[in-house]
Amino acid sequence: MNIITYMITVQQAQELILQNLRPLGETKTLALCDCAGYVLAQDVTSQFDFPYWDNSAMDGYAVIYEDVKDIDSPVSLKIVEEIAAGRAPGQVINPGEAARIFTGAMLPIGADTIVIQEETKRDSQNVLVLSSPSCVGDFVRKKGDYYKAEQSLLEAGHRLTPQDIPLLSVAQLSHVEVYRRPRVAIFSTGDELREPGSILKIGEIVDSNLYALSAYVQQCGCDSICLGIVPDDVDRLKDIISSALIDCDLVISTGGVSVGDYDYVARILTDLGSKILIDSVAIKPGKPLKVGSFNTGQKLYFGIPGNPVSAMVIAWRLLTPALKKLAGETKKWQSPIIVARSRSPLFSDGKRETYLCGQLEIVEGIAEFVLSRDSQSSANLIHLSQTNALAVLPIGCMSIEQGQNVQVLFVS
Ligand code: AMP
Ligand code: MG
């Protein structure tokens, strides 16, 4: 038996989890349109300066700044050509001349500044410039202003957002190397649990954690494999855990990890040869979390407490970094913790790191934390639904007064 039965801190738990978990590292190629949300598996470097060439940021006229600077009265310039986006300029602009130009069109040789259309008046083949541009180069997007050839654009390990996609597209990547998503098995255990839609007998409740965790795991960019409800039965639990470990990259269960007579998970993990990394964490709620490592670090098992709020607190605080590392992300594994002003008095017994559900709001530019009303019960699903942030009271901190700053874990 290699169970570590002492309670460790949340920070120690996070370190142990991350130390004992390797990124999957398996890659696949996806079309550009399909890769947002995946973790990039290649470094992306620009082959070109961008913009590719000087071009106009506005509809207007390409001019020579010296012709129109510091003018007291309108200046007339001869229009020598019209350049639409996608056309190459054909003329050189000489003093006293201008080119009609449209947004995105290439600047003609000789011109160095754009006068926007609203500051001009057209007079047949001439344009009257009514006021001076503010500087040379006004409304010109210069070649290479945004980035240069050979410059690194994105690095492997970065989770692609929709706003990264234009960068990949301009880097001429019609297909992108990404890491495959981790497959995460999830099941619930408890004799009292029934699926939604069931007719409940006395003492039974509807399983909510399976759906909460499945949704969360997907939000973290993993595929969730829902294995349903397993009764508090040692053999059934052993079977499902063994097969989930074969099919999936990480296994999560909820329920059955506390000290009750029907809490079998820790014992089964040990029977199946797991090294128990975590047996108890100084976190409230979520203390009885069990984390086991199988096949010398190849696969982790998260035995998450059954109370619905506890389950989500553990997911937000300790599962998130694991899923991100497994998926190939190389940094920012932990969800962001920020400082906010508490609009409510907050209390803890100071013995464990305490997470209190509430809402983060921005009031006149200041982040404020509002504690959910009524109880902080670990089973209160309406509070859970309203939660977008958790106040974090460290060990030893027994209260935070209204108006004081508090650390807040932002969760959605
Ligand atoms: P346990 O961790 O098995 O001791 O369960 C703690 C509490 O959470 C009990 O009240 C259970 O009924 C409840 N619970 C356990 N699993 C779930 C679940 N999947 N969905 C909703 N509640 C659950
Ligand atoms: Mg139970």
Coordinates of C-alpha atoms and ligand atoms in Angstrom, one line a residue:
M1 CA 0.0 0.0 0.0
N2 CA 1.4 3.3 -1.0
I3 CA -1.4 5.6 0.1
I4 CA -0.3 9.0 1.3
T5 CA -2.9 9.7 4.0
Y6 CA -1.9 13.2 5.0
M7 CA -3.5 16.4 3.8
I8 CA -1.5 18.5 1.3
T9 CA -2.0 22.1 0.3
V10 CA -3.8 23.0 -2.9
Q11 CA -0.4 24.3 -4.3
Q12 CA 1.3 21.0 -3.5
A13 CA -1.6 19.1 -5.1
Q14 CA -1.3 21.1 -8.3
E15 CA 2.5 20.5 -8.4
L16 CA 2.1 16.8 -7.8
I17 CA -0.5 16.5 -10.6
L18 CA 1.5 18.5 -13.1
Q19 CA 4.7 16.6 -12.2
N20 CA 3.0 13.2 -12.7
L21 CA 1.4 14.0 -16.0
R22 CA 2.9 14.0 -19.5
P23 CA 1.5 15.8 -22.5
L24 CA 0.0 13.4 -25.0
G25 CA 2.2 14.7 -27.8
E26 CA 0.2 13.0 -30.6
T27 CA -0.4 15.3 -33.5
K28 CA -2.8 15.5 -36.4
T29 CA -3.3 17.8 -39.4
L30 CA -6.5 19.9 -39.5
A31 CA -7.9 22.2 -42.1
L32 CA -7.5 25.9 -41.1
C33 CA -11.3 26.2 -40.6
D34 CA -11.4 23.4 -38.1
C35 CA -8.4 24.1 -35.8
A36 CA -9.7 26.8 -33.4
G37 CA -9.7 25.4 -29.9
Y38 CA -6.9 22.9 -30.6
V39 CA -3.4 23.3 -29.3
L40 CA -0.9 24.2 -32.0
A41 CA 1.8 21.5 -32.5
Q42 CA 4.1 23.5 -34.8
D43 CA 5.9 26.8 -34.5
V44 CA 4.6 29.3 -37.1
T45 CA 6.9 31.8 -38.7
S46 CA 6.1 34.5 -41.2
Q47 CA 7.5 34.1 -44.7
F48 CA 6.8 37.7 -45.6
D49 CA 6.8 41.2 -44.3
F50 CA 3.2 42.1 -43.4
P51 CA 1.7 44.3 -44.8
Y52 CA 3.3 42.9 -48.0
W53 CA 3.7 46.5 -49.4
D54 CA 2.7 50.0 -48.5
N55 CA -1.0 50.4 -48.8
S56 CA -3.8 52.8 -48.1
A57 CA -5.8 52.4 -44.8
M58 CA -8.7 54.6 -46.2
D59 CA -10.5 55.6 -49.3
G60 CA -9.0 58.9 -50.5
Y61 CA -6.0 60.2 -52.5
A62 CA -2.4 59.2 -52.5
V63 CA -0.3 62.4 -52.4
I64 CA 3.2 63.7 -51.7
Y65 CA 3.1 65.2 -48.2
E66 CA 5.3 68.2 -49.2
D67 CA 2.5 69.2 -51.6
V68 CA -0.2 69.5 -48.9
K69 CA 1.6 70.2 -45.6
D70 CA 0.6 73.3 -43.6
I71 CA -1.9 74.6 -46.2
D72 CA -4.0 77.7 -45.5
S73 CA -6.3 77.3 -48.5
P74 CA -7.3 74.3 -50.7
V75 CA -4.5 72.8 -52.9
S76 CA -5.4 71.4 -56.3
L77 CA -3.6 68.2 -57.4
K78 CA -3.9 66.5 -60.8
I79 CA -5.3 62.9 -60.6
V80 CA -3.1 60.7 -62.7
E81 CA -4.7 57.3 -62.1
E82 CA -7.2 55.4 -60.0
I83 CA -6.0 52.4 -57.9
A84 CA -8.5 49.9 -56.6
A85 CA -7.6 47.2 -54.1
G86 CA -6.0 44.3 -56.0
R87 CA -4.6 46.4 -58.8
A88 CA -1.0 47.3 -59.3
P89 CA -0.3 51.1 -59.6
G90 CA 0.9 52.0 -63.1
Q91 CA 2.1 55.6 -62.6
V92 CA 4.7 57.4 -60.5
I93 CA 3.3 60.3 -58.6
N94 CA 5.2 63.6 -59.2
P95 CA 4.9 66.9 -57.4
G96 CA 1.5 68.4 -58.0
E97 CA -0.1 65.0 -58.7
A98 CA -2.3 62.5 -56.8
A99 CA -3.8 59.1 -57.4
R100 CA -7.4 58.2 -56.5
I101 CA -6.9 55.3 -54.1
F102 CA -9.2 52.9 -52.2
T103 CA -8.7 51.0 -48.9
G104 CA -6.2 48.2 -49.2
A105 CA -4.8 49.4 -52.5
M106 CA -1.0 49.6 -53.0
L107 CA 0.6 53.0 -52.7
P108 CA 2.1 54.2 -56.0
I109 CA 5.8 55.1 -56.2
G110 CA 6.3 58.8 -55.3
A111 CA 3.3 59.1 -53.0
D112 CA 3.9 58.9 -49.2
T113 CA 0.6 60.0 -47.6
I114 CA -3.1 59.5 -47.9
V115 CA -5.6 62.3 -47.7
I116 CA -8.9 60.9 -46.8
Q117 CA -11.8 61.4 -49.1
E118 CA -13.8 63.4 -46.5
E119 CA -11.0 66.1 -46.6
T120 CA -11.2 66.6 -50.3
K121 CA -13.4 67.9 -53.1
R122 CA -13.3 66.3 -56.6
D123 CA -13.1 68.7 -59.5
S124 CA -13.1 66.6 -62.7
Q125 CA -9.5 65.4 -63.2
N126 CA -8.3 67.3 -60.2
V127 CA -8.8 66.9 -56.5
L128 CA -8.9 69.8 -54.0
V129 CA -7.2 69.0 -50.8
L130 CA -9.1 71.0 -48.1
S131 CA -6.8 70.5 -45.1
S132 CA -3.4 69.1 -44.4
P133 CA -2.9 65.5 -43.3
S134 CA -1.5 65.4 -39.7
C135 CA 1.8 63.9 -40.7
V136 CA 3.8 62.3 -43.5
G137 CA 2.6 58.7 -43.9
D138 CA -0.9 59.5 -42.6
F139 CA -3.2 56.6 -43.3
V140 CA -0.5 54.6 -44.9
R141 CA 0.1 51.0 -43.7
K142 CA 3.8 50.6 -44.3
K143 CA 5.4 47.3 -45.6
G144 CA 6.4 45.2 -42.6
D145 CA 4.9 47.5 -40.0
Y146 CA 3.0 44.7 -38.2
Y147 CA 5.6 42.0 -38.6
K148 CA 8.6 41.0 -40.6
A149 CA 9.6 37.9 -42.6
E150 CA 11.2 35.2 -40.4
Q151 CA 9.4 36.6 -37.3
S152 CA 7.8 34.1 -35.0
L153 CA 4.0 34.4 -35.1
L154 CA 2.8 31.6 -32.8
E155 CA 4.5 28.8 -30.9
A156 CA 3.7 25.2 -30.4
G157 CA 1.8 24.7 -27.2
H158 CA -0.5 27.7 -27.8
R159 CA -4.3 27.0 -27.8
L160 CA -5.7 28.5 -30.9
T161 CA -8.4 31.1 -30.6
P162 CA -10.6 32.4 -33.4
Q163 CA -8.4 35.5 -33.4
D164 CA -5.3 33.5 -34.2
I165 CA -6.8 32.0 -37.3
P166 CA -6.2 35.1 -39.6
L167 CA -2.5 35.0 -38.6
L168 CA -2.3 31.4 -39.7
S169 CA -4.2 32.1 -42.9
V170 CA -1.9 35.0 -43.9
A171 CA 1.1 32.7 -43.1
Q172 CA -0.3 30.6 -46.0
L173 CA -1.2 27.6 -43.8
S174 CA -4.3 26.0 -45.3
H175 CA -3.6 23.1 -42.9
V176 CA -2.2 23.2 -39.4
E177 CA -0.4 20.6 -37.1
V178 CA -2.2 20.4 -33.8
Y179 CA -2.2 18.0 -30.9
R180 CA -5.1 15.6 -30.8
R181 CA -7.6 16.2 -28.0
P182 CA -7.3 14.2 -24.9
R183 CA -10.0 11.6 -24.4
V184 CA -11.4 11.9 -20.9
A185 CA -13.6 9.2 -19.4
I186 CA -16.2 10.4 -16.8
F187 CA -18.5 8.4 -14.7
S188 CA -20.6 8.9 -11.6
T189 CA -20.7 6.5 -8.7
G190 CA -23.5 6.2 -6.1
D191 CA -26.4 3.8 -5.5
E192 CA -28.7 6.9 -5.1
L193 CA -28.0 8.3 -8.6
R194 CA -30.4 8.1 -11.6
E195 CA -30.2 9.5 -15.1
P196 CA -32.2 12.6 -15.9
G197 CA -35.7 11.5 -17.0
S198 CA -36.0 8.7 -14.5
I199 CA -38.9 8.3 -12.1
L200 CA -37.2 8.7 -8.7
K201 CA -37.9 6.5 -5.8
I202 CA -37.5 7.8 -2.2
G203 CA -33.8 8.5 -1.5
E204 CA -32.8 8.7 -5.1
I205 CA -31.4 11.8 -6.8
V206 CA -30.6 12.8 -10.4
D207 CA -27.0 12.6 -11.4
S208 CA -25.8 16.1 -12.2
N209 CA -22.0 15.8 -11.9
L210 CA -21.6 13.6 -15.0
Y211 CA -23.1 16.3 -17.1
A212 CA -21.3 19.2 -15.3
L213 CA -17.9 17.6 -15.7
S214 CA -18.5 16.4 -19.2
A215 CA -19.5 20.0 -20.3
Y216 CA -16.5 21.4 -18.5
V217 CA -14.0 18.9 -19.9
Q218 CA -15.3 19.8 -23.4
Q219 CA -15.0 23.5 -22.6
C220 CA -11.3 22.7 -21.8
G221 CA -10.8 21.3 -25.3
C222 CA -11.0 17.6 -24.5
D223 CA -13.3 14.9 -25.8
S224 CA -15.5 13.6 -22.9
I225 CA -16.4 10.0 -22.9
C226 CA -19.5 9.6 -20.6
L227 CA -19.6 6.2 -19.0
G228 CA -22.8 6.8 -17.0
I229 CA -23.6 5.8 -13.5
V230 CA -21.9 3.0 -11.6
P231 CA -23.4 1.7 -8.4
D232 CA -21.4 1.6 -5.2
D233 CA -20.1 -1.9 -6.0
V234 CA -16.5 -2.9 -5.9
D235 CA -16.5 -5.3 -8.8
R236 CA -18.5 -3.0 -11.1
L237 CA -16.2 -0.1 -10.2
K238 CA -13.1 -2.1 -10.9
D239 CA -14.3 -3.2 -14.3
I240 CA -15.2 0.3 -15.4
I241 CA -12.0 1.8 -14.2
S242 CA -9.9 -0.8 -15.8
S243 CA -11.5 -0.5 -19.2
A244 CA -11.6 3.3 -19.0
L245 CA -7.9 3.4 -18.4
I246 CA -7.3 1.3 -21.5
D247 CA -9.6 3.5 -23.8
C248 CA -8.9 7.0 -22.5
D249 CA -6.1 9.3 -21.6
L250 CA -7.4 10.4 -18.2
V251 CA -10.3 9.1 -16.1
I252 CA -12.6 11.0 -13.8
S253 CA -15.2 9.7 -11.4
T254 CA -17.3 11.6 -8.9
G255 CA -18.6 10.3 -5.6
G256 CA -17.3 7.5 -3.4
V257 CA -14.1 9.2 -2.3
S258 CA -15.0 10.2 1.2
V259 CA -14.8 8.2 4.5
G260 CA -18.3 6.6 4.3
D261 CA -18.8 2.8 4.2
Y262 CA -19.7 2.9 0.5
D263 CA -16.7 5.1 -0.6
Y264 CA -14.7 2.5 -2.4
V265 CA -12.7 4.5 -5.0
A266 CA -9.4 4.9 -3.1
R267 CA -9.3 1.2 -2.2
I268 CA -10.0 0.1 -5.7
L269 CA -7.3 2.4 -7.1
T270 CA -4.8 0.7 -4.8
D271 CA -6.1 -2.8 -5.7
L272 CA -5.6 -1.9 -9.4
G273 CA -2.0 -0.9 -8.8
S274 CA -2.3 2.8 -8.8
K275 CA 0.1 5.0 -7.0
I276 CA -2.0 7.3 -4.9
L277 CA -0.6 10.8 -5.4
I278 CA -3.3 12.7 -3.5
D279 CA -5.6 11.4 -0.8
S280 CA -6.7 14.6 0.8
V281 CA -6.3 18.3 0.0
A282 CA -6.6 21.3 2.4
I283 CA -9.3 22.8 0.2
K284 CA -12.9 23.6 1.1
P285 CA -15.0 22.3 -0.5
G286 CA -13.3 19.3 -2.2
K287 CA -11.1 17.9 0.6
P288 CA -11.4 14.1 -0.1
L289 CA -10.1 14.4 -3.7
K290 CA -8.1 11.2 -4.7
V291 CA -5.6 11.4 -7.5
G292 CA -4.0 8.2 -8.7
S293 CA -1.3 7.5 -11.2
F294 CA -1.3 4.4 -13.4
N295 CA 1.4 2.8 -15.5
T296 CA 4.2 4.9 -14.1
G297 CA 2.8 8.3 -14.9
Q298 CA 1.1 7.4 -18.2
K299 CA -2.4 8.0 -17.0
L300 CA -4.0 9.9 -14.1
Y301 CA -7.2 9.1 -12.3
F302 CA -9.2 11.9 -10.6
G303 CA -11.6 10.6 -8.0
I304 CA -13.6 13.8 -7.4
P305 CA -16.0 14.3 -4.4
G306 CA -19.7 13.8 -5.2
N307 CA -21.1 17.1 -3.9
P308 CA -21.8 19.1 -7.0
V309 CA -20.1 22.3 -5.9
S310 CA -17.1 20.4 -4.6
A311 CA -16.9 18.6 -7.9
M312 CA -16.8 21.9 -9.9
V313 CA -14.4 23.6 -7.5
I314 CA -11.9 20.7 -7.9
A315 CA -12.5 20.8 -11.7
W316 CA -11.8 24.5 -11.8
R317 CA -8.9 24.6 -9.5
L318 CA -7.0 21.2 -10.0
L319 CA -8.4 19.5 -13.0
T320 CA -8.0 22.4 -15.4
P321 CA -4.1 22.6 -15.2
A322 CA -4.0 18.8 -15.8
L323 CA -6.2 18.9 -18.8
K324 CA -4.2 21.8 -20.3
K325 CA -0.9 20.1 -19.8
L326 CA -2.2 16.8 -21.2
A327 CA -3.5 18.6 -24.2
G328 CA -0.1 20.1 -25.0
E329 CA -0.5 23.6 -23.7
T330 CA 2.9 24.8 -22.5
K331 CA 1.9 27.7 -20.2
K332 CA -0.8 29.3 -18.2
W333 CA -2.1 26.0 -17.0
Q334 CA -4.0 27.5 -14.0
S335 CA -7.2 29.5 -14.4
P336 CA -6.6 33.2 -13.8
I337 CA -6.6 34.5 -10.2
I338 CA -7.2 38.2 -10.0
V339 CA -7.7 40.7 -7.1
A340 CA -11.2 42.1 -6.7
R341 CA -13.0 44.2 -4.1
S342 CA -15.4 42.1 -2.0
R343 CA -18.9 43.6 -1.8
S344 CA -19.7 41.0 0.8
P345 CA -18.1 40.0 4.1
L346 CA -16.4 36.6 3.6
F347 CA -15.7 34.0 6.2
S348 CA -13.7 30.8 6.6
D349 CA -12.6 28.6 9.5
G350 CA -9.1 29.3 8.3
K351 CA -8.1 25.6 8.3
R352 CA -8.3 24.9 4.6
E353 CA -8.0 27.1 1.5
T354 CA -11.6 28.1 1.1
Y355 CA -13.4 28.7 -2.2
L356 CA -16.7 30.7 -2.0
C357 CA -19.0 30.9 -5.0
G358 CA -20.1 34.2 -6.3
Q359 CA -20.0 36.6 -9.2
L360 CA -17.3 38.9 -10.5
E361 CA -18.7 42.2 -11.7
I362 CA -17.1 45.2 -13.2
V363 CA -18.4 48.3 -11.4
E364 CA -17.1 51.7 -12.8
G365 CA -14.0 49.9 -14.0
I366 CA -13.3 48.1 -10.7
A367 CA -13.6 44.3 -10.3
E368 CA -16.0 43.5 -7.5
F369 CA -16.8 40.1 -6.0
V370 CA -20.3 39.4 -4.8
L371 CA -20.9 36.4 -2.7
S372 CA -23.8 34.2 -3.7
R373 CA -26.7 34.8 -1.3
D374 CA -27.8 32.2 1.3
S375 CA -25.8 29.2 2.1
Q376 CA -22.5 28.1 0.5
S377 CA -23.8 24.5 0.5
S378 CA -21.9 22.1 -1.6
A379 CA -25.1 20.8 -3.1
N380 CA -26.7 24.2 -4.1
L381 CA -27.1 23.9 -7.8
I382 CA -28.7 27.3 -8.3
H383 CA -25.6 29.0 -6.8
L384 CA -23.4 26.9 -9.0
S385 CA -25.3 28.1 -12.1
Q386 CA -24.9 31.7 -11.0
T387 CA -21.2 31.4 -10.3
N388 CA -18.6 32.9 -12.6
A389 CA -15.9 33.4 -9.9
L390 CA -14.7 32.0 -6.6
A391 CA -13.3 34.0 -3.7
V392 CA -10.2 32.3 -2.4
L393 CA -9.4 32.6 1.3
P394 CA -6.0 31.2 2.1
I395 CA -5.3 29.0 5.0
G396 CA -5.2 31.1 8.2
C397 CA -7.5 33.8 6.8
M398 CA -10.8 33.7 8.7
S399 CA -12.5 36.7 7.3
I400 CA -12.4 39.4 4.7
E401 CA -14.4 42.5 5.4
Q402 CA -16.8 44.1 3.0
G403 CA -14.8 46.5 0.8
Q404 CA -11.4 44.7 1.3
N405 CA -9.6 43.1 -1.6
V406 CA -9.8 39.4 -2.1
Q407 CA -8.2 36.9 -4.5
V408 CA -10.7 35.6 -7.0
L409 CA -10.5 32.6 -9.3
F410 CA -12.3 33.5 -12.5
V411 CA -14.0 30.5 -13.9
S412 CA -16.0 31.6 -17.0
Ligands
AMP1 P1 -20.1 11.1 -2.0 O1 -18.9 11.8 -2.5 O2 -20.4 9.8 -2.8 O3 -20.0 10.8 -0.5 O4 -21.4 12.0 -2.2 C1 -21.5 13.2 -1.6 C2 -22.8 13.9 -1.9 O5 -22.9 14.2 -3.2 C3 -24.0 13.0 -1.6 O6 -25.1 13.8 -1.1 C4 -24.4 12.4 -3.0 O7 -25.7 12.0 -3.1 C5 -24.0 13.6 -3.9 N1 -23.6 13.1 -5.2 C6 -22.7 12.2 -5.4 N2 -22.6 12.0 -6.7 C7 -23.4 12.9 -7.3 C8 -23.7 13.1 -8.7 N3 -23.1 12.5 -9.7 N4 -24.6 14.1 -9.0 C9 -25.2 14.8 -7.9 N5 -24.9 14.6 -6.6 C10 -24.1 13.6 -6.3
MG2 MG -21.6 8.2 -2.6

